[in-house]
Amino acid sequence: MKVLLLKDAKDDDCGQDPYIRELGLYGLEATLIPVLSFEFLSLPSFSEKLSHPEDYGGLIFTSPRAVEAAQLCLEKNNKTEVWERSLKEKWNAKSVYVVGNATASLVSKIGLDTEGETCGNAEKLAEYICSRESSALPLLFPCGNLKREILPKALKDKGIAMESVTVYQTIPHPGIQGNLNSYYSQQGVPASITFFSPSGLTYSLKHIQELSGDNIDQIKTQGPRHPKQNCLQLELLRKDCTDAATMFAAIGPTTAHALAAQGLPVSCTAESPTPQALATGIRKALQPHGCC
């Protein structure tokens, strides 16, 4: 059974994307198509802030891209030596908060110890930070131009200072349309499509609607909003359309809400933003009467 993941490939130490591997364990043939590109911004300003850990109570990373921006700062400004000699140790004396294991893994590669990675999303991380943070110094928060305000607002409401710096902006991947056209022409309509962010949904949905034709219209207009009814409706649609109807999955609640706002039923929301949780959820959703 074919499933489509709207994300870029990130090979692990085994030389394979972990999402491809985990889904393969359940007999699912996954294909990755990137839908987002990123442009880095304000790196000189961010680099200067990283050079002065004494001005901050800690760091917050909520995306791999923010960590990549930090890596670029170290590489482009010849700060690797001073980072290894002193800056890394000074930052490690403070809290370094992260969302998700993928982000935590990248942070660890630049030598920082992390906490909060199991929180799963910004809302839960905000709760975690508020329960622990006592420093009067602001937390340094490198972020993207599409960041949500939930984390900053939650910290502000608790009197925890934060200094945000926009270090990247999200743009559509230039190959979205061509890659999706190629996939649908060669592989047909997938059994499942997983969206990994609201922006990824925004940039890809129009193309998917055009390629899916009546199938996506049936799901959108006929699929009830109640999750269990959605799953039953999707099961019936698969039978009516000779397995052509697509099940929609989300990597987390924020993306699930974005799908629902488009009138699309969400049959699977991963319990955590990990390959294992997504693979388990998709398998369950694709089973008869399965719903996650």
PDB file of C-alpha atoms in Angstrom:
ATOM      1  CA  MET A   1       0.000   0.000   0.000  1.00  0.00           C
ATOM      2  CA  LYS A   2       1.425   3.360  -1.049  1.00  0.00           C
ATOM      3  CA  VAL A   3       1.625   6.364   1.281  1.00  0.00           C
ATOM      4  CA  LEU A   4       2.854   9.865   0.522  1.00  0.00           C
ATOM      5  CA  LEU A   5       4.790  11.972   3.038  1.00  0.00           C
ATOM      6  CA  LEU A   6       5.004  15.688   2.286  1.00  0.00           C
ATOM      7  CA  LYS A   7       8.434  16.337   3.764  1.00  0.00           C
ATOM      8  CA  ASP A   8      12.073  16.336   2.733  1.00  0.00           C
ATOM      9  CA  ALA A   9      14.264  13.312   3.297  1.00  0.00           C
ATOM     10  CA  LYS A  10      16.494  13.241   6.377  1.00  0.00           C
ATOM     11  CA  ASP A  11      18.718  10.171   6.347  1.00  0.00           C
ATOM     12  CA  ASP A  12      19.783   8.888   9.752  1.00  0.00           C
ATOM     13  CA  ASP A  13      22.952   7.065  10.762  1.00  0.00           C
ATOM     14  CA  CYS A  14      21.691   3.995   8.893  1.00  0.00           C
ATOM     15  CA  GLY A  15      21.505   5.944   5.632  1.00  0.00           C
ATOM     16  CA  GLN A  16      17.713   5.861   5.376  1.00  0.00           C
ATOM     17  CA  ASP A  17      14.963   8.281   6.269  1.00  0.00           C
ATOM     18  CA  PRO A  18      13.440   6.964   9.529  1.00  0.00           C
ATOM     19  CA  TYR A  19       9.875   7.565   8.321  1.00  0.00           C
ATOM     20  CA  ILE A  20      10.484   5.405   5.248  1.00  0.00           C
ATOM     21  CA  ARG A  21      11.938   2.656   7.420  1.00  0.00           C
ATOM     22  CA  GLU A  22       9.204   2.681  10.078  1.00  0.00           C
ATOM     23  CA  LEU A  23       6.369   2.644   7.560  1.00  0.00           C
ATOM     24  CA  GLY A  24       8.125  -0.123   5.669  1.00  0.00           C
ATOM     25  CA  LEU A  25       8.018  -2.291   8.777  1.00  0.00           C
ATOM     26  CA  TYR A  26       4.217  -2.246   8.419  1.00  0.00           C
ATOM     27  CA  GLY A  27       4.336  -3.118   4.724  1.00  0.00           C
ATOM     28  CA  LEU A  28       3.654   0.468   3.626  1.00  0.00           C
ATOM     29  CA  GLU A  29       5.550   1.850   0.629  1.00  0.00           C
ATOM     30  CA  ALA A  30       6.310   5.457   1.510  1.00  0.00           C
ATOM     31  CA  THR A  31       7.507   8.228  -0.803  1.00  0.00           C
ATOM     32  CA  LEU A  32       8.845  11.589   0.362  1.00  0.00           C
ATOM     33  CA  ILE A  33       8.098  14.790  -1.533  1.00  0.00           C
ATOM     34  CA  PRO A  34       9.406  18.088  -0.106  1.00  0.00           C
ATOM     35  CA  VAL A  35       6.915  20.943  -0.165  1.00  0.00           C
ATOM     36  CA  LEU A  36       8.851  23.599   1.745  1.00  0.00           C
ATOM     37  CA  SER A  37      12.077  25.497   1.225  1.00  0.00           C
ATOM     38  CA  PHE A  38      13.774  27.852   3.643  1.00  0.00           C
ATOM     39  CA  GLU A  39      15.771  31.054   3.381  1.00  0.00           C
ATOM     40  CA  PHE A  40      17.949  32.064   6.306  1.00  0.00           C
ATOM     41  CA  LEU A  41      17.716  35.598   7.665  1.00  0.00           C
ATOM     42  CA  SER A  42      19.482  37.850  10.171  1.00  0.00           C
ATOM     43  CA  LEU A  43      22.365  35.444  10.699  1.00  0.00           C
ATOM     44  CA  PRO A  44      24.866  38.185  11.698  1.00  0.00           C
ATOM     45  CA  SER A  45      22.481  39.356  14.422  1.00  0.00           C
ATOM     46  CA  PHE A  46      21.855  35.806  15.610  1.00  0.00           C
ATOM     47  CA  SER A  47      25.572  35.059  15.585  1.00  0.00           C
ATOM     48  CA  GLU A  48      26.223  38.070  17.801  1.00  0.00           C
ATOM     49  CA  LYS A  49      23.602  36.893  20.278  1.00  0.00           C
ATOM     50  CA  LEU A  50      25.082  33.395  20.366  1.00  0.00           C
ATOM     51  CA  SER A  51      28.408  35.006  21.255  1.00  0.00           C
ATOM     52  CA  HIS A  52      26.979  36.443  24.472  1.00  0.00           C
ATOM     53  CA  PRO A  53      25.397  33.643  26.514  1.00  0.00           C
ATOM     54  CA  GLU A  54      25.801  35.806  29.617  1.00  0.00           C
ATOM     55  CA  ASP A  55      22.927  37.962  28.325  1.00  0.00           C
ATOM     56  CA  TYR A  56      20.429  35.093  28.268  1.00  0.00           C
ATOM     57  CA  GLY A  57      18.843  32.560  30.577  1.00  0.00           C
ATOM     58  CA  GLY A  58      18.860  29.837  27.938  1.00  0.00           C
ATOM     59  CA  LEU A  59      17.885  28.831  24.413  1.00  0.00           C
ATOM     60  CA  ILE A  60      14.676  27.572  22.796  1.00  0.00           C
ATOM     61  CA  PHE A  61      14.708  25.583  19.553  1.00  0.00           C
ATOM     62  CA  THR A  62      11.335  24.524  18.145  1.00  0.00           C
ATOM     63  CA  SER A  63      12.440  23.508  14.632  1.00  0.00           C
ATOM     64  CA  PRO A  64      15.406  21.881  12.899  1.00  0.00           C
ATOM     65  CA  ARG A  65      15.767  24.988  10.735  1.00  0.00           C
ATOM     66  CA  ALA A  66      16.524  27.155  13.746  1.00  0.00           C
ATOM     67  CA  VAL A  67      19.323  24.761  14.694  1.00  0.00           C
ATOM     68  CA  GLU A  68      20.628  24.857  11.129  1.00  0.00           C
ATOM     69  CA  ALA A  69      20.742  28.645  11.418  1.00  0.00           C
ATOM     70  CA  ALA A  70      22.919  28.267  14.524  1.00  0.00           C
ATOM     71  CA  GLN A  71      25.190  25.874  12.654  1.00  0.00           C
ATOM     72  CA  LEU A  72      25.537  28.375   9.801  1.00  0.00           C
ATOM     73  CA  CYS A  73      26.457  31.093  12.275  1.00  0.00           C
ATOM     74  CA  LEU A  74      29.258  28.956  13.658  1.00  0.00           C
ATOM     75  CA  GLU A  75      30.540  28.048  10.192  1.00  0.00           C
ATOM     76  CA  LYS A  76      30.240  31.395   8.405  1.00  0.00           C
ATOM     77  CA  ASN A  77      31.719  33.536  11.132  1.00  0.00           C
ATOM     78  CA  ASN A  78      34.623  31.237  12.032  1.00  0.00           C
ATOM     79  CA  LYS A  79      33.188  30.788  15.502  1.00  0.00           C
ATOM     80  CA  THR A  80      33.700  27.025  15.652  1.00  0.00           C
ATOM     81  CA  GLU A  81      36.908  27.331  17.661  1.00  0.00           C
ATOM     82  CA  VAL A  82      35.566  29.783  20.208  1.00  0.00           C
ATOM     83  CA  TRP A  83      32.349  27.764  20.393  1.00  0.00           C
ATOM     84  CA  GLU A  84      34.243  24.608  21.288  1.00  0.00           C
ATOM     85  CA  ARG A  85      36.609  26.449  23.615  1.00  0.00           C
ATOM     86  CA  SER A  86      34.119  28.383  25.721  1.00  0.00           C
ATOM     87  CA  LEU A  87      30.713  29.300  24.291  1.00  0.00           C
ATOM     88  CA  LYS A  88      29.343  25.755  24.203  1.00  0.00           C
ATOM     89  CA  GLU A  89      30.168  25.230  27.870  1.00  0.00           C
ATOM     90  CA  LYS A  90      28.592  28.542  28.846  1.00  0.00           C
ATOM     91  CA  TRP A  91      25.353  27.716  27.007  1.00  0.00           C
ATOM     92  CA  ASN A  92      25.313  24.239  28.531  1.00  0.00           C
ATOM     93  CA  ALA A  93      25.316  25.853  31.958  1.00  0.00           C
ATOM     94  CA  LYS A  94      21.869  27.147  31.008  1.00  0.00           C
ATOM     95  CA  SER A  95      18.670  25.453  29.856  1.00  0.00           C
ATOM     96  CA  VAL A  96      18.368  24.510  26.189  1.00  0.00           C
ATOM     97  CA  TYR A  97      14.717  23.700  25.457  1.00  0.00           C
ATOM     98  CA  VAL A  98      13.646  21.847  22.312  1.00  0.00           C
ATOM     99  CA  VAL A  99      10.543  20.391  20.676  1.00  0.00           C
ATOM    100  CA  GLY A 100      10.835  16.900  19.224  1.00  0.00           C
ATOM    101  CA  ASN A 101      13.558  14.319  18.890  1.00  0.00           C
ATOM    102  CA  ALA A 102      14.649  15.476  15.424  1.00  0.00           C
ATOM    103  CA  THR A 103      15.406  18.965  16.712  1.00  0.00           C
ATOM    104  CA  ALA A 104      17.046  17.556  19.835  1.00  0.00           C
ATOM    105  CA  SER A 105      19.312  15.374  17.708  1.00  0.00           C
ATOM    106  CA  LEU A 106      20.538  18.367  15.708  1.00  0.00           C
ATOM    107  CA  VAL A 107      21.113  20.417  18.855  1.00  0.00           C
ATOM    108  CA  SER A 108      23.170  17.616  20.338  1.00  0.00           C
ATOM    109  CA  LYS A 109      25.376  17.645  17.242  1.00  0.00           C
ATOM    110  CA  ILE A 110      26.517  21.173  18.074  1.00  0.00           C
ATOM    111  CA  GLY A 111      27.350  19.993  21.561  1.00  0.00           C
ATOM    112  CA  LEU A 112      24.398  21.249  23.583  1.00  0.00           C
ATOM    113  CA  ASP A 113      22.432  19.272  26.149  1.00  0.00           C
ATOM    114  CA  THR A 114      18.680  19.474  25.636  1.00  0.00           C
ATOM    115  CA  GLU A 115      15.510  19.141  27.662  1.00  0.00           C
ATOM    116  CA  GLY A 116      11.826  19.144  26.839  1.00  0.00           C
ATOM    117  CA  GLU A 117      12.076  17.150  23.608  1.00  0.00           C
ATOM    118  CA  THR A 118       9.352  14.753  24.726  1.00  0.00           C
ATOM    119  CA  CYS A 119       6.838  17.602  25.040  1.00  0.00           C
ATOM    120  CA  GLY A 120       5.887  17.086  21.392  1.00  0.00           C
ATOM    121  CA  ASN A 121       4.599  20.576  20.544  1.00  0.00           C
ATOM    122  CA  ALA A 122       5.016  24.238  21.455  1.00  0.00           C
ATOM    123  CA  GLU A 123       2.028  24.281  23.800  1.00  0.00           C
ATOM    124  CA  LYS A 124       3.399  21.485  25.952  1.00  0.00           C
ATOM    125  CA  LEU A 125       6.911  22.909  25.825  1.00  0.00           C
ATOM    126  CA  ALA A 126       5.567  26.230  27.097  1.00  0.00           C
ATOM    127  CA  GLU A 127       4.029  24.428  30.069  1.00  0.00           C
ATOM    128  CA  TYR A 128       7.309  22.632  30.691  1.00  0.00           C
ATOM    129  CA  ILE A 129       9.359  25.850  30.577  1.00  0.00           C
ATOM    130  CA  CYS A 130       6.929  27.682  32.842  1.00  0.00           C
ATOM    131  CA  SER A 131       7.193  24.895  35.415  1.00  0.00           C
ATOM    132  CA  ARG A 132      10.979  25.099  35.522  1.00  0.00           C
ATOM    133  CA  GLU A 133      12.310  28.493  34.465  1.00  0.00           C
ATOM    134  CA  SER A 134      13.339  30.970  37.149  1.00  0.00           C
ATOM    135  CA  SER A 135      16.035  33.064  35.479  1.00  0.00           C
ATOM    136  CA  ALA A 136      15.447  36.800  35.213  1.00  0.00           C
ATOM    137  CA  LEU A 137      17.385  36.848  31.932  1.00  0.00           C
ATOM    138  CA  PRO A 138      15.454  36.383  28.682  1.00  0.00           C
ATOM    139  CA  LEU A 139      15.405  33.098  26.797  1.00  0.00           C
ATOM    140  CA  LEU A 140      16.816  33.392  23.273  1.00  0.00           C
ATOM    141  CA  PHE A 141      14.325  32.029  20.735  1.00  0.00           C
ATOM    142  CA  PRO A 142      15.525  31.687  17.113  1.00  0.00           C
ATOM    143  CA  CYS A 143      12.434  31.088  14.998  1.00  0.00           C
ATOM    144  CA  GLY A 144      10.849  31.279  11.560  1.00  0.00           C
ATOM    145  CA  ASN A 145       8.649  33.958  10.059  1.00  0.00           C
ATOM    146  CA  LEU A 146       5.564  31.735  10.463  1.00  0.00           C
ATOM    147  CA  LYS A 147       6.015  31.004  14.149  1.00  0.00           C
ATOM    148  CA  ARG A 148       2.832  30.774  16.190  1.00  0.00           C
ATOM    149  CA  GLU A 149       2.373  33.045  19.179  1.00  0.00           C
ATOM    150  CA  ILE A 150       1.314  30.338  21.639  1.00  0.00           C
ATOM    151  CA  LEU A 151       4.781  29.831  23.113  1.00  0.00           C
ATOM    152  CA  PRO A 152       5.720  33.535  23.420  1.00  0.00           C
ATOM    153  CA  LYS A 153       2.305  34.396  24.871  1.00  0.00           C
ATOM    154  CA  ALA A 154       2.393  31.564  27.413  1.00  0.00           C
ATOM    155  CA  LEU A 155       5.816  32.633  28.658  1.00  0.00           C
ATOM    156  CA  LYS A 156       4.840  36.290  28.746  1.00  0.00           C
ATOM    157  CA  ASP A 157       1.735  35.484  30.782  1.00  0.00           C
ATOM    158  CA  LYS A 158       3.964  33.759  33.347  1.00  0.00           C
ATOM    159  CA  GLY A 159       6.421  36.655  33.465  1.00  0.00           C
ATOM    160  CA  ILE A 160       9.199  34.734  31.690  1.00  0.00           C
ATOM    161  CA  ALA A 161      11.228  36.997  29.414  1.00  0.00           C
ATOM    162  CA  MET A 162      11.932  35.921  25.851  1.00  0.00           C
ATOM    163  CA  GLU A 163      13.863  37.482  22.991  1.00  0.00           C
ATOM    164  CA  SER A 164      12.820  36.248  19.549  1.00  0.00           C
ATOM    165  CA  VAL A 165      14.997  36.533  16.461  1.00  0.00           C
ATOM    166  CA  THR A 166      13.657  35.500  13.048  1.00  0.00           C
ATOM    167  CA  VAL A 167      16.395  33.408  11.463  1.00  0.00           C
ATOM    168  CA  TYR A 168      14.557  31.843   8.516  1.00  0.00           C
ATOM    169  CA  GLN A 169      11.504  32.239   6.345  1.00  0.00           C
ATOM    170  CA  THR A 170       9.385  29.494   4.827  1.00  0.00           C
ATOM    171  CA  ILE A 171       8.701  29.474   1.084  1.00  0.00           C
ATOM    172  CA  PRO A 172       7.140  26.902  -1.274  1.00  0.00           C
ATOM    173  CA  HIS A 173       9.516  24.285  -2.621  1.00  0.00           C
ATOM    174  CA  PRO A 174      10.074  25.044  -6.332  1.00  0.00           C
ATOM    175  CA  GLY A 175       9.517  21.405  -7.290  1.00  0.00           C
ATOM    176  CA  ILE A 176       6.146  20.808  -5.601  1.00  0.00           C
ATOM    177  CA  GLN A 177       3.977  20.679  -8.703  1.00  0.00           C
ATOM    178  CA  GLY A 178       6.407  18.715 -10.855  1.00  0.00           C
ATOM    179  CA  ASN A 179       7.178  16.154  -8.154  1.00  0.00           C
ATOM    180  CA  LEU A 180       3.503  15.616  -7.324  1.00  0.00           C
ATOM    181  CA  ASN A 181       2.602  15.304 -11.024  1.00  0.00           C
ATOM    182  CA  SER A 182       5.325  12.703 -11.443  1.00  0.00           C
ATOM    183  CA  TYR A 183       4.215  10.761  -8.376  1.00  0.00           C
ATOM    184  CA  TYR A 184       0.532  10.608  -9.352  1.00  0.00           C
ATOM    185  CA  SER A 185       1.308   9.676 -12.962  1.00  0.00           C
ATOM    186  CA  GLN A 186       3.658   6.865 -11.918  1.00  0.00           C
ATOM    187  CA  GLN A 187       2.207   5.660  -8.609  1.00  0.00           C
ATOM    188  CA  GLY A 188      -1.458   6.627  -8.830  1.00  0.00           C
ATOM    189  CA  VAL A 189      -3.568   7.930  -5.946  1.00  0.00           C
ATOM    190  CA  PRO A 190      -1.908   7.106  -2.586  1.00  0.00           C
ATOM    191  CA  ALA A 191      -3.776   5.364   0.205  1.00  0.00           C
ATOM    192  CA  SER A 192      -2.601   8.041   2.625  1.00  0.00           C
ATOM    193  CA  ILE A 193      -1.073  11.515   2.544  1.00  0.00           C
ATOM    194  CA  THR A 194       0.677  12.904   5.614  1.00  0.00           C
ATOM    195  CA  PHE A 195       1.070  16.649   6.124  1.00  0.00           C
ATOM    196  CA  PHE A 196       3.866  17.859   8.392  1.00  0.00           C
ATOM    197  CA  SER A 197       2.970  21.533   8.881  1.00  0.00           C
ATOM    198  CA  PRO A 198       0.199  24.038   8.170  1.00  0.00           C
ATOM    199  CA  SER A 199       2.454  25.837   5.682  1.00  0.00           C
ATOM    200  CA  GLY A 200       3.162  22.565   3.890  1.00  0.00           C
ATOM    201  CA  LEU A 201      -0.585  22.038   3.612  1.00  0.00           C
ATOM    202  CA  THR A 202      -1.073  25.555   2.262  1.00  0.00           C
ATOM    203  CA  TYR A 203       1.537  25.140  -0.462  1.00  0.00           C
ATOM    204  CA  SER A 204       0.548  21.638  -1.592  1.00  0.00           C
ATOM    205  CA  LEU A 205      -3.216  21.287  -1.185  1.00  0.00           C
ATOM    206  CA  LYS A 206      -4.189  22.971  -4.447  1.00  0.00           C
ATOM    207  CA  HIS A 207      -1.955  20.642  -6.469  1.00  0.00           C
ATOM    208  CA  ILE A 208      -3.208  17.574  -4.592  1.00  0.00           C
ATOM    209  CA  GLN A 209      -6.812  18.595  -5.177  1.00  0.00           C
ATOM    210  CA  GLU A 210      -6.175  18.947  -8.903  1.00  0.00           C
ATOM    211  CA  LEU A 211      -4.434  15.580  -9.130  1.00  0.00           C
ATOM    212  CA  SER A 212      -6.957  13.725  -6.939  1.00  0.00           C
ATOM    213  CA  GLY A 213      -9.968  15.058  -8.840  1.00  0.00           C
ATOM    214  CA  ASP A 214     -13.330  13.724  -7.705  1.00  0.00           C
ATOM    215  CA  ASN A 215     -11.806  11.554  -4.992  1.00  0.00           C
ATOM    216  CA  ILE A 216     -10.780  14.457  -2.776  1.00  0.00           C
ATOM    217  CA  ASP A 217     -14.045  16.270  -3.512  1.00  0.00           C
ATOM    218  CA  GLN A 218     -15.999  13.228  -2.310  1.00  0.00           C
ATOM    219  CA  ILE A 219     -14.019  13.073   0.901  1.00  0.00           C
ATOM    220  CA  LYS A 220     -14.293  16.812   1.485  1.00  0.00           C
ATOM    221  CA  THR A 221     -18.000  17.161   0.800  1.00  0.00           C
ATOM    222  CA  GLN A 222     -19.272  13.813   2.082  1.00  0.00           C
ATOM    223  CA  GLY A 223     -16.916  13.135   4.946  1.00  0.00           C
ATOM    224  CA  PRO A 224     -18.602  13.947   8.294  1.00  0.00           C
ATOM    225  CA  ARG A 225     -16.660  15.987  10.823  1.00  0.00           C
ATOM    226  CA  HIS A 226     -16.862  13.402  13.625  1.00  0.00           C
ATOM    227  CA  PRO A 227     -13.577  11.419  13.583  1.00  0.00           C
ATOM    228  CA  LYS A 228     -15.107   7.935  13.791  1.00  0.00           C
ATOM    229  CA  GLN A 229     -17.691   8.789  11.146  1.00  0.00           C
ATOM    230  CA  ASN A 230     -14.873  10.161   9.001  1.00  0.00           C
ATOM    231  CA  CYS A 231     -13.058   6.842   9.169  1.00  0.00           C
ATOM    232  CA  LEU A 232     -16.213   4.900   8.272  1.00  0.00           C
ATOM    233  CA  GLN A 233     -16.910   7.294   5.392  1.00  0.00           C
ATOM    234  CA  LEU A 234     -13.361   6.910   4.112  1.00  0.00           C
ATOM    235  CA  GLU A 235     -13.651   3.123   4.282  1.00  0.00           C
ATOM    236  CA  LEU A 236     -16.836   3.243   2.199  1.00  0.00           C
ATOM    237  CA  LEU A 237     -15.265   5.656  -0.248  1.00  0.00           C
ATOM    238  CA  ARG A 238     -12.291   3.356  -0.720  1.00  0.00           C
ATOM    239  CA  LYS A 239     -14.673   0.534  -1.654  1.00  0.00           C
ATOM    240  CA  ASP A 240     -16.707   2.762  -3.985  1.00  0.00           C
ATOM    241  CA  CYS A 241     -13.628   4.185  -5.679  1.00  0.00           C
ATOM    242  CA  THR A 242     -11.715   0.901  -5.933  1.00  0.00           C
ATOM    243  CA  ASP A 243      -9.233   1.916  -3.233  1.00  0.00           C
ATOM    244  CA  ALA A 244      -8.721   5.323  -4.833  1.00  0.00           C
ATOM    245  CA  ALA A 245      -9.839   7.542  -1.959  1.00  0.00           C
ATOM    246  CA  THR A 246      -7.039   9.009   0.111  1.00  0.00           C
ATOM    247  CA  MET A 247      -6.789   9.069   3.905  1.00  0.00           C
ATOM    248  CA  PHE A 248      -5.312  12.236   5.413  1.00  0.00           C
ATOM    249  CA  ALA A 249      -2.836  12.163   8.288  1.00  0.00           C
ATOM    250  CA  ALA A 250      -1.179  14.924  10.325  1.00  0.00           C
ATOM    251  CA  ILE A 251       2.080  14.893  12.241  1.00  0.00           C
ATOM    252  CA  GLY A 252       0.496  16.771  15.151  1.00  0.00           C
ATOM    253  CA  PRO A 253      -2.563  18.663  16.403  1.00  0.00           C
ATOM    254  CA  THR A 254      -1.610  22.013  14.851  1.00  0.00           C
ATOM    255  CA  THR A 255      -1.445  20.489  11.379  1.00  0.00           C
ATOM    256  CA  ALA A 256      -4.615  18.494  12.055  1.00  0.00           C
ATOM    257  CA  HIS A 257      -6.459  21.718  12.894  1.00  0.00           C
ATOM    258  CA  ALA A 258      -5.220  23.262   9.645  1.00  0.00           C
ATOM    259  CA  LEU A 259      -6.586  20.291   7.689  1.00  0.00           C
ATOM    260  CA  ALA A 260      -9.929  20.521   9.459  1.00  0.00           C
ATOM    261  CA  ALA A 261     -10.075  24.243   8.657  1.00  0.00           C
ATOM    262  CA  GLN A 262      -9.912  23.276   4.972  1.00  0.00           C
ATOM    263  CA  GLY A 263     -12.908  20.974   5.453  1.00  0.00           C
ATOM    264  CA  LEU A 264     -10.821  17.822   5.153  1.00  0.00           C
ATOM    265  CA  PRO A 265     -11.328  14.905   7.545  1.00  0.00           C
ATOM    266  CA  VAL A 266      -8.265  13.908   9.562  1.00  0.00           C
ATOM    267  CA  SER A 267      -8.168  10.146  10.004  1.00  0.00           C
ATOM    268  CA  CYS A 268      -4.829  10.059  11.804  1.00  0.00           C
ATOM    269  CA  THR A 269      -2.954  12.473  14.039  1.00  0.00           C
ATOM    270  CA  ALA A 270       0.352  11.087  15.291  1.00  0.00           C
ATOM    271  CA  GLU A 271       0.459  10.885  19.091  1.00  0.00           C
ATOM    272  CA  SER A 272       3.948  12.385  18.952  1.00  0.00           C
ATOM    273  CA  PRO A 273       6.011  13.855  16.083  1.00  0.00           C
ATOM    274  CA  THR A 274       8.071  10.693  15.573  1.00  0.00           C
ATOM    275  CA  PRO A 275       8.348   8.094  12.799  1.00  0.00           C
ATOM    276  CA  GLN A 276       7.189   5.361  15.156  1.00  0.00           C
ATOM    277  CA  ALA A 277       4.043   7.208  16.247  1.00  0.00           C
ATOM    278  CA  LEU A 278       3.121   8.181  12.695  1.00  0.00           C
ATOM    279  CA  ALA A 279       3.666   4.656  11.334  1.00  0.00           C
ATOM    280  CA  THR A 280       1.543   3.162  14.103  1.00  0.00           C
ATOM    281  CA  GLY A 281      -1.216   5.709  13.527  1.00  0.00           C
ATOM    282  CA  ILE A 282      -1.328   5.312   9.747  1.00  0.00           C
ATOM    283  CA  ARG A 283      -1.427   1.537   9.983  1.00  0.00           C
ATOM    284  CA  LYS A 284      -4.291   1.717  12.443  1.00  0.00           C
ATOM    285  CA  ALA A 285      -6.200   4.230  10.325  1.00  0.00           C
ATOM    286  CA  LEU A 286      -5.822   2.167   7.164  1.00  0.00           C
ATOM    287  CA  GLN A 287      -7.122  -0.988   8.808  1.00  0.00           C
ATOM    288  CA  PRO A 288     -10.864  -1.763   8.479  1.00  0.00           C
ATOM    289  CA  HIS A 289     -12.750   0.234  11.092  1.00  0.00           C
ATOM    290  CA  GLY A 290      -9.409   1.709  12.178  1.00  0.00           C
ATOM    291  CA  CYS A 291      -9.269   5.219  13.475  1.00  0.00           C
ATOM    292  CA  CYS A 292      -6.594   7.014  15.420  1.00  0.00           C
TER     293      CYS A 292
END
